[in-house]
PDB file of C-alpha atoms in Angstrom:
ATOM      1  CA  MET A   1      70.594 -31.393  85.429  1.00  0.00           C
ATOM      2  CA  LYS A   2      67.685 -29.309  86.766  1.00  0.00           C
ATOM      3  CA  ASN A   3      65.884 -26.267  85.367  1.00  0.00           C
ATOM      4  CA  THR A   4      66.457 -27.169  81.733  1.00  0.00           C
ATOM      5  CA  LEU A   5      64.589 -25.439  78.914  1.00  0.00           C
ATOM      6  CA  PHE A   6      63.882 -25.567  75.205  1.00  0.00           C
ATOM      7  CA  ILE A   7      62.965 -22.328  73.422  1.00  0.00           C
ATOM      8  CA  VAL A   8      60.840 -22.501  70.258  1.00  0.00           C
ATOM      9  CA  ASP A   9      60.652 -19.147  68.457  1.00  0.00           C
ATOM     10  CA  ASP A  10      61.207 -18.167  64.828  1.00  0.00           C
ATOM     11  CA  HIS A  11      62.925 -14.866  65.741  1.00  0.00           C
ATOM     12  CA  SER A  12      66.587 -15.793  66.124  1.00  0.00           C
ATOM     13  CA  MET A  13      67.642 -12.558  67.864  1.00  0.00           C
ATOM     14  CA  LEU A  14      64.912 -12.849  70.491  1.00  0.00           C
ATOM     15  CA  LYS A  15      65.552 -16.548  70.929  1.00  0.00           C
ATOM     16  CA  ASN A  16      69.290 -16.103  71.404  1.00  0.00           C
ATOM     17  CA  GLY A  17      68.824 -13.008  73.564  1.00  0.00           C
ATOM     18  CA  LEU A  18      66.411 -14.864  75.845  1.00  0.00           C
ATOM     19  CA  LYS A  19      68.820 -17.794  76.108  1.00  0.00           C
ATOM     20  CA  ASN A  20      71.715 -15.506  77.024  1.00  0.00           C
ATOM     21  CA  TYR A  21      69.647 -13.598  79.567  1.00  0.00           C
ATOM     22  CA  LEU A  22      68.359 -16.699  81.353  1.00  0.00           C
ATOM     23  CA  GLU A  23      71.722 -18.427  81.479  1.00  0.00           C
ATOM     24  CA  THR A  24      73.486 -15.254  82.678  1.00  0.00           C
ATOM     25  CA  ASN A  25      70.967 -14.122  85.286  1.00  0.00           C
ATOM     26  CA  THR A  26      69.154 -17.270  86.468  1.00  0.00           C
ATOM     27  CA  ASP A  27      69.783 -20.941  87.155  1.00  0.00           C
ATOM     28  CA  TYR A  28      67.940 -22.022  83.988  1.00  0.00           C
ATOM     29  CA  VAL A  29      69.920 -23.848  81.310  1.00  0.00           C
ATOM     30  CA  VAL A  30      68.702 -23.738  77.706  1.00  0.00           C
ATOM     31  CA  THR A  31      69.496 -27.123  76.166  1.00  0.00           C
ATOM     32  CA  GLY A  32      67.885 -26.525  72.770  1.00  0.00           C
ATOM     33  CA  THR A  33      66.558 -23.698  70.583  1.00  0.00           C
ATOM     34  CA  PHE A  34      64.326 -24.199  67.551  1.00  0.00           C
ATOM     35  CA  ALA A  35      62.502 -22.157  64.911  1.00  0.00           C
ATOM     36  CA  ASP A  36      59.520 -24.475  64.556  1.00  0.00           C
ATOM     37  CA  GLY A  37      57.683 -27.410  66.051  1.00  0.00           C
ATOM     38  CA  THR A  38      59.066 -29.960  63.612  1.00  0.00           C
ATOM     39  CA  GLU A  39      62.650 -29.296  64.746  1.00  0.00           C
ATOM     40  CA  CYS A  40      61.648 -29.357  68.404  1.00  0.00           C
ATOM     41  CA  LEU A  41      59.703 -32.628  68.167  1.00  0.00           C
ATOM     42  CA  ALA A  42      62.455 -34.322  66.148  1.00  0.00           C
ATOM     43  CA  GLU A  43      65.057 -33.421  68.763  1.00  0.00           C
ATOM     44  CA  LEU A  44      62.807 -34.568  71.596  1.00  0.00           C
ATOM     45  CA  GLN A  45      62.175 -37.882  69.848  1.00  0.00           C
ATOM     46  CA  LYS A  46      65.916 -38.409  69.372  1.00  0.00           C
ATOM     47  CA  ARG A  47      66.602 -37.730  73.030  1.00  0.00           C
ATOM     48  CA  LEU A  48      63.760 -39.943  74.211  1.00  0.00           C
ATOM     49  CA  LEU A  49      65.063 -42.838  72.121  1.00  0.00           C
ATOM     50  CA  LYS A  50      68.586 -42.446  73.521  1.00  0.00           C
ATOM     51  CA  LYS A  51      67.219 -42.259  77.050  1.00  0.00           C
ATOM     52  CA  ALA A  52      65.192 -45.435  76.473  1.00  0.00           C
ATOM     53  CA  ALA A  53      68.346 -47.129  75.202  1.00  0.00           C
ATOM     54  CA  GLY A  54      70.174 -46.154  78.404  1.00  0.00           C
ATOM     55  CA  ILE A  55      72.582 -43.779  76.688  1.00  0.00           C
ATOM     56  CA  GLU A  56      73.730 -41.295  79.313  1.00  0.00           C
ATOM     57  CA  ASP A  57      74.824 -37.979  77.834  1.00  0.00           C
ATOM     58  CA  PRO A  58      74.242 -34.412  79.096  1.00  0.00           C
ATOM     59  CA  ALA A  59      73.331 -33.471  75.521  1.00  0.00           C
ATOM     60  CA  ASN A  60      70.354 -35.851  75.660  1.00  0.00           C
ATOM     61  CA  ILE A  61      68.579 -34.288  78.649  1.00  0.00           C
ATOM     62  CA  ILE A  62      64.809 -34.030  78.298  1.00  0.00           C
ATOM     63  CA  PRO A  63      63.865 -30.433  79.199  1.00  0.00           C
ATOM     64  CA  ASP A  64      61.775 -29.668  82.265  1.00  0.00           C
ATOM     65  CA  MET A  65      60.022 -26.844  80.439  1.00  0.00           C
ATOM     66  CA  ILE A  66      59.521 -25.510  76.897  1.00  0.00           C
ATOM     67  CA  ILE A  67      58.942 -21.863  76.022  1.00  0.00           C
ATOM     68  CA  VAL A  68      56.777 -21.672  72.884  1.00  0.00           C
ATOM     69  CA  ASP A  69      55.855 -18.682  70.722  1.00  0.00           C
ATOM     70  CA  ILE A  70      52.376 -18.671  69.171  1.00  0.00           C
ATOM     71  CA  GLN A  71      53.570 -17.867  65.645  1.00  0.00           C
ATOM     72  CA  LEU A  72      56.436 -20.085  64.488  1.00  0.00           C
ATOM     73  CA  ALA A  73      58.379 -20.399  61.233  1.00  0.00           C
ATOM     74  CA  ASN A  74      56.489 -21.199  58.006  1.00  0.00           C
ATOM     75  CA  GLU A  75      53.253 -19.823  59.515  1.00  0.00           C
ATOM     76  CA  GLU A  76      53.091 -22.766  61.901  1.00  0.00           C
ATOM     77  CA  SER A  77      50.936 -22.288  64.990  1.00  0.00           C
ATOM     78  CA  GLY A  78      52.564 -22.781  68.360  1.00  0.00           C
ATOM     79  CA  PHE A  79      49.261 -24.233  69.531  1.00  0.00           C
ATOM     80  CA  VAL A  80      49.746 -27.179  67.166  1.00  0.00           C
ATOM     81  CA  LEU A  81      53.124 -27.848  68.769  1.00  0.00           C
ATOM     82  CA  VAL A  82      51.567 -27.608  72.235  1.00  0.00           C
ATOM     83  CA  GLN A  83      48.992 -30.264  71.304  1.00  0.00           C
ATOM     84  CA  GLU A  84      51.783 -32.569  70.126  1.00  0.00           C
ATOM     85  CA  LEU A  85      53.819 -31.975  73.265  1.00  0.00           C
ATOM     86  CA  LYS A  86      50.846 -32.620  75.538  1.00  0.00           C
ATOM     87  CA  SER A  87      50.224 -35.895  73.710  1.00  0.00           C
ATOM     88  CA  LYS A  88      53.808 -37.171  73.491  1.00  0.00           C
ATOM     89  CA  CYS A  89      55.549 -35.587  76.492  1.00  0.00           C
ATOM     90  CA  PRO A  90      52.880 -34.586  79.041  1.00  0.00           C
ATOM     91  CA  GLN A  91      55.489 -34.354  81.802  1.00  0.00           C
ATOM     92  CA  ILE A  92      57.087 -31.298  80.185  1.00  0.00           C
ATOM     93  CA  LYS A  93      55.702 -27.978  81.381  1.00  0.00           C
ATOM     94  CA  ILE A  94      54.892 -25.328  78.771  1.00  0.00           C
ATOM     95  CA  VAL A  95      55.018 -21.539  78.849  1.00  0.00           C
ATOM     96  CA  MET A  96      53.692 -19.555  75.889  1.00  0.00           C
ATOM     97  CA  TYR A  97      55.618 -16.335  75.275  1.00  0.00           C
ATOM     98  CA  SER A  98      54.130 -14.153  72.576  1.00  0.00           C
ATOM     99  CA  MET A  99      53.247 -10.710  71.232  1.00  0.00           C
ATOM    100  CA  PHE A 100      49.636 -11.944  71.037  1.00  0.00           C
ATOM    101  CA  ASP A 101      48.130 -11.258  74.454  1.00  0.00           C
ATOM    102  CA  THR A 102      44.397 -10.887  73.764  1.00  0.00           C
ATOM    103  CA  TRP A 103      41.915 -13.065  75.637  1.00  0.00           C
ATOM    104  CA  GLY A 104      41.302 -15.327  72.643  1.00  0.00           C
ATOM    105  CA  PHE A 105      44.877 -16.616  72.765  1.00  0.00           C
ATOM    106  CA  VAL A 106      44.992 -16.833  76.559  1.00  0.00           C
ATOM    107  CA  LEU A 107      41.774 -18.880  76.658  1.00  0.00           C
ATOM    108  CA  GLN A 108      43.024 -21.278  73.990  1.00  0.00           C
ATOM    109  CA  ALA A 109      46.271 -21.782  75.896  1.00  0.00           C
ATOM    110  CA  LYS A 110      44.330 -22.585  79.071  1.00  0.00           C
ATOM    111  CA  ASP A 111      42.140 -25.071  77.206  1.00  0.00           C
ATOM    112  CA  LEU A 112      45.246 -26.896  75.981  1.00  0.00           C
ATOM    113  CA  GLY A 113      46.655 -27.179  79.489  1.00  0.00           C
ATOM    114  CA  VAL A 114      49.476 -24.668  79.086  1.00  0.00           C
ATOM    115  CA  GLN A 115      50.876 -23.861  82.518  1.00  0.00           C
ATOM    116  CA  GLY A 116      52.072 -20.329  81.733  1.00  0.00           C
ATOM    117  CA  TYR A 117      51.234 -17.516  79.332  1.00  0.00           C
ATOM    118  CA  ILE A 118      53.103 -14.217  79.198  1.00  0.00           C
ATOM    119  CA  SER A 119      53.535 -11.371  76.733  1.00  0.00           C
ATOM    120  CA  LYS A 120      56.890 -10.570  75.131  1.00  0.00           C
ATOM    121  CA  VAL A 121      56.478  -6.985  76.328  1.00  0.00           C
ATOM    122  CA  ALA A 122      56.493  -8.145  79.958  1.00  0.00           C
ATOM    123  CA  SER A 123      59.557  -7.316  82.039  1.00  0.00           C
ATOM    124  CA  ASP A 124      62.439  -9.771  82.417  1.00  0.00           C
ATOM    125  CA  GLU A 125      61.567 -10.087  86.092  1.00  0.00           C
ATOM    126  CA  GLU A 126      57.967 -11.058  85.329  1.00  0.00           C
ATOM    127  CA  LEU A 127      59.077 -13.674  82.802  1.00  0.00           C
ATOM    128  CA  VAL A 128      61.422 -15.255  85.361  1.00  0.00           C
ATOM    129  CA  ARG A 129      58.645 -15.152  87.982  1.00  0.00           C
ATOM    130  CA  CYS A 130      56.376 -16.953  85.496  1.00  0.00           C
ATOM    131  CA  LEU A 131      59.023 -19.628  84.830  1.00  0.00           C
ATOM    132  CA  ASN A 132      59.667 -20.142  88.542  1.00  0.00           C
ATOM    133  CA  ILE A 133      55.981 -20.565  89.377  1.00  0.00           C
ATOM    134  CA  VAL A 134      55.462 -23.036  86.537  1.00  0.00           C
ATOM    135  CA  ARG A 135      58.646 -24.914  87.446  1.00  0.00           C
ATOM    136  CA  ASP A 136      57.350 -25.300  91.014  1.00  0.00           C
ATOM    137  CA  GLY A 137      54.041 -26.788  89.852  1.00  0.00           C
ATOM    138  CA  GLY A 138      51.857 -23.691  89.628  1.00  0.00           C
ATOM    139  CA  THR A 139      50.245 -21.807  86.771  1.00  0.00           C
ATOM    140  CA  TYR A 140      50.916 -18.235  85.707  1.00  0.00           C
ATOM    141  CA  TYR A 141      48.901 -16.100  83.327  1.00  0.00           C
ATOM    142  CA  GLU A 142      49.938 -12.491  82.883  1.00  0.00           C
ATOM    143  CA  LYS A 143      47.448 -10.276  84.707  1.00  0.00           C
ATOM    144  CA  LYS A 144      44.786  -8.709  82.540  1.00  0.00           C
ATOM    145  CA  SER A 145      41.540  -6.862  83.254  1.00  0.00           C
ATOM    146  CA  GLU A 146      39.853  -8.458  86.272  1.00  0.00           C
ATOM    147  CA  SER A 147      36.422  -7.179  85.228  1.00  0.00           C
ATOM    148  CA  ILE A 148      36.727  -8.844  81.819  1.00  0.00           C
ATOM    149  CA  GLN A 149      38.002 -12.020  83.427  1.00  0.00           C
ATOM    150  CA  LYS A 150      34.988 -12.181  85.742  1.00  0.00           C
ATOM    151  CA  GLU A 151      32.611 -11.674  82.842  1.00  0.00           C
ATOM    152  CA  LEU A 152      34.337 -14.371  80.822  1.00  0.00           C
ATOM    153  CA  GLU A 153      34.074 -16.739  83.773  1.00  0.00           C
ATOM    154  CA  SER A 154      30.301 -16.232  83.720  1.00  0.00           C
ATOM    155  CA  ILE A 155      30.016 -16.846  79.963  1.00  0.00           C
ATOM    156  CA  LEU A 156      32.446 -19.710  79.316  1.00  0.00           C
ATOM    157  CA  PRO A 157      30.660 -22.353  81.466  1.00  0.00           C
ATOM    158  CA  VAL A 158      27.471 -22.063  79.389  1.00  0.00           C
ATOM    159  CA  LEU A 159      29.262 -22.564  76.062  1.00  0.00           C
ATOM    160  CA  LYS A 160      29.497 -25.950  74.392  1.00  0.00           C
ATOM    161  CA  LYS A 161      32.956 -27.078  73.276  1.00  0.00           C
ATOM    162  CA  GLN A 162      32.577 -25.969  69.652  1.00  0.00           C
ATOM    163  CA  GLU A 163      31.031 -22.641  70.668  1.00  0.00           C
ATOM    164  CA  LYS A 164      33.942 -21.978  72.999  1.00  0.00           C
ATOM    165  CA  ILE A 165      36.487 -22.693  70.278  1.00  0.00           C
ATOM    166  CA  VAL A 166      34.699 -20.358  67.862  1.00  0.00           C
ATOM    167  CA  PHE A 167      34.597 -17.700  70.596  1.00  0.00           C
ATOM    168  CA  GLU A 168      38.355 -17.977  71.091  1.00  0.00           C
ATOM    169  CA  LEU A 169      39.044 -17.743  67.360  1.00  0.00           C
ATOM    170  CA  VAL A 170      36.777 -14.709  66.947  1.00  0.00           C
ATOM    171  CA  LEU A 171      38.624 -12.949  69.783  1.00  0.00           C
ATOM    172  CA  GLN A 172      41.877 -13.775  67.981  1.00  0.00           C
ATOM    173  CA  GLY A 173      40.614 -11.808  64.989  1.00  0.00           C
ATOM    174  CA  LYS A 174      40.023 -14.802  62.702  1.00  0.00           C
ATOM    175  CA  SER A 175      37.538 -14.304  59.852  1.00  0.00           C
ATOM    176  CA  ASN A 176      34.476 -16.522  59.425  1.00  0.00           C
ATOM    177  CA  LYS A 177      36.189 -18.222  56.456  1.00  0.00           C
ATOM    178  CA  GLN A 178      39.348 -18.889  58.474  1.00  0.00           C
ATOM    179  CA  ILE A 179      37.273 -20.353  61.309  1.00  0.00           C
ATOM    180  CA  CYS A 180      35.248 -22.673  59.076  1.00  0.00           C
ATOM    181  CA  ASP A 181      38.448 -23.845  57.324  1.00  0.00           C
ATOM    182  CA  GLN A 182      40.204 -24.499  60.631  1.00  0.00           C
ATOM    183  CA  LEU A 183      37.304 -26.345  62.255  1.00  0.00           C
ATOM    184  CA  PHE A 184      35.998 -28.050  59.095  1.00  0.00           C
ATOM    185  CA  ILE A 185      32.484 -26.724  59.581  1.00  0.00           C
ATOM    186  CA  SER A 186      30.223 -24.779  57.225  1.00  0.00           C
ATOM    187  CA  LEU A 187      30.235 -21.006  56.948  1.00  0.00           C
ATOM    188  CA  HIS A 188      26.557 -21.019  57.910  1.00  0.00           C
ATOM    189  CA  THR A 189      27.351 -22.894  61.122  1.00  0.00           C
ATOM    190  CA  VAL A 190      30.098 -20.402  61.994  1.00  0.00           C
ATOM    191  CA  GLU A 191      27.728 -17.492  61.384  1.00  0.00           C
ATOM    192  CA  ASN A 192      25.115 -19.062  63.674  1.00  0.00           C
ATOM    193  CA  TYR A 193      27.683 -19.575  66.431  1.00  0.00           C
ATOM    194  CA  ILE A 194      28.887 -15.989  66.198  1.00  0.00           C
ATOM    195  CA  SER A 195      25.336 -14.592  66.226  1.00  0.00           C
ATOM    196  CA  TYR A 196      24.683 -16.555  69.416  1.00  0.00           C
ATOM    197  CA  LEU A 197      27.935 -15.324  71.000  1.00  0.00           C
ATOM    198  CA  ILE A 198      27.145 -11.698  70.130  1.00  0.00           C
ATOM    199  CA  LYS A 199      23.725 -12.004  71.737  1.00  0.00           C
ATOM    200  CA  LEU A 200      25.057 -13.827  74.798  1.00  0.00           C
ATOM    201  CA  ALA A 201      27.641 -11.106  75.405  1.00  0.00           C
ATOM    202  CA  GLY A 202      25.073  -8.336  75.011  1.00  0.00           C
ATOM    203  CA  CYS A 203      26.816  -6.868  71.988  1.00  0.00           C
ATOM    204  CA  LYS A 204      25.441  -5.452  68.732  1.00  0.00           C
ATOM    205  CA  ASN A 205      27.956  -6.914  66.286  1.00  0.00           C
ATOM    206  CA  ARG A 206      31.197  -8.830  65.846  1.00  0.00           C
ATOM    207  CA  GLU A 207      33.385  -5.732  66.162  1.00  0.00           C
ATOM    208  CA  GLN A 208      31.812  -4.812  69.494  1.00  0.00           C
ATOM    209  CA  LEU A 209      32.275  -8.377  70.734  1.00  0.00           C
ATOM    210  CA  ILE A 210      35.994  -8.316  69.931  1.00  0.00           C
ATOM    211  CA  GLU A 211      36.467  -4.866  71.448  1.00  0.00           C
ATOM    212  CA  LYS A 212      34.627  -5.863  74.628  1.00  0.00           C
ATOM    213  CA  TYR A 213      37.068  -8.691  75.379  1.00  0.00           C
ATOM    214  CA  ARG A 214      40.256  -7.126  74.039  1.00  0.00           C
TER     215      ARG A 214
END
């Protein structure tokens, strides 16, 4: 079976509505829906084991693509699930579908190798266009300000890996404490990184930095 999908989203109405829309209006078939990454990974593991054992069953199809929300059940990050999927099932294409559409989230998705990123406020037609492009081997990121994108493209290459991660988290609105807890680095180190980023971007403070790349 071709064009098979998993949907991972903690909002049941949106998840079921998206499934119904795709199966009614497109040739995509949703073969699994989940509220969090744990459920999704457990089901994938079960299907992979059955496939390895030669058990042929339409219910055991490995999806071609997985649509992942950024914020999942129990405050789980969709990015954590993406990392697991990229490690265990790199052949599966991933589209992130979320209310969070600021540059910080888009950049993190790109860094993780996500093939598509689109906002939940996008039209149905744009979502399907995104899925089709990703299915056919391309990448699709919902269009945002071209001037900001060009400026980011001039800044990102000069950042070291840790600086880039801090930059992404700042643009996501994370506090210094949240950043140091997530990256296991000192508060002083985070403050130094952010001071450097503010200067590099030609801004006066953190708030201006976030607003500049909103």
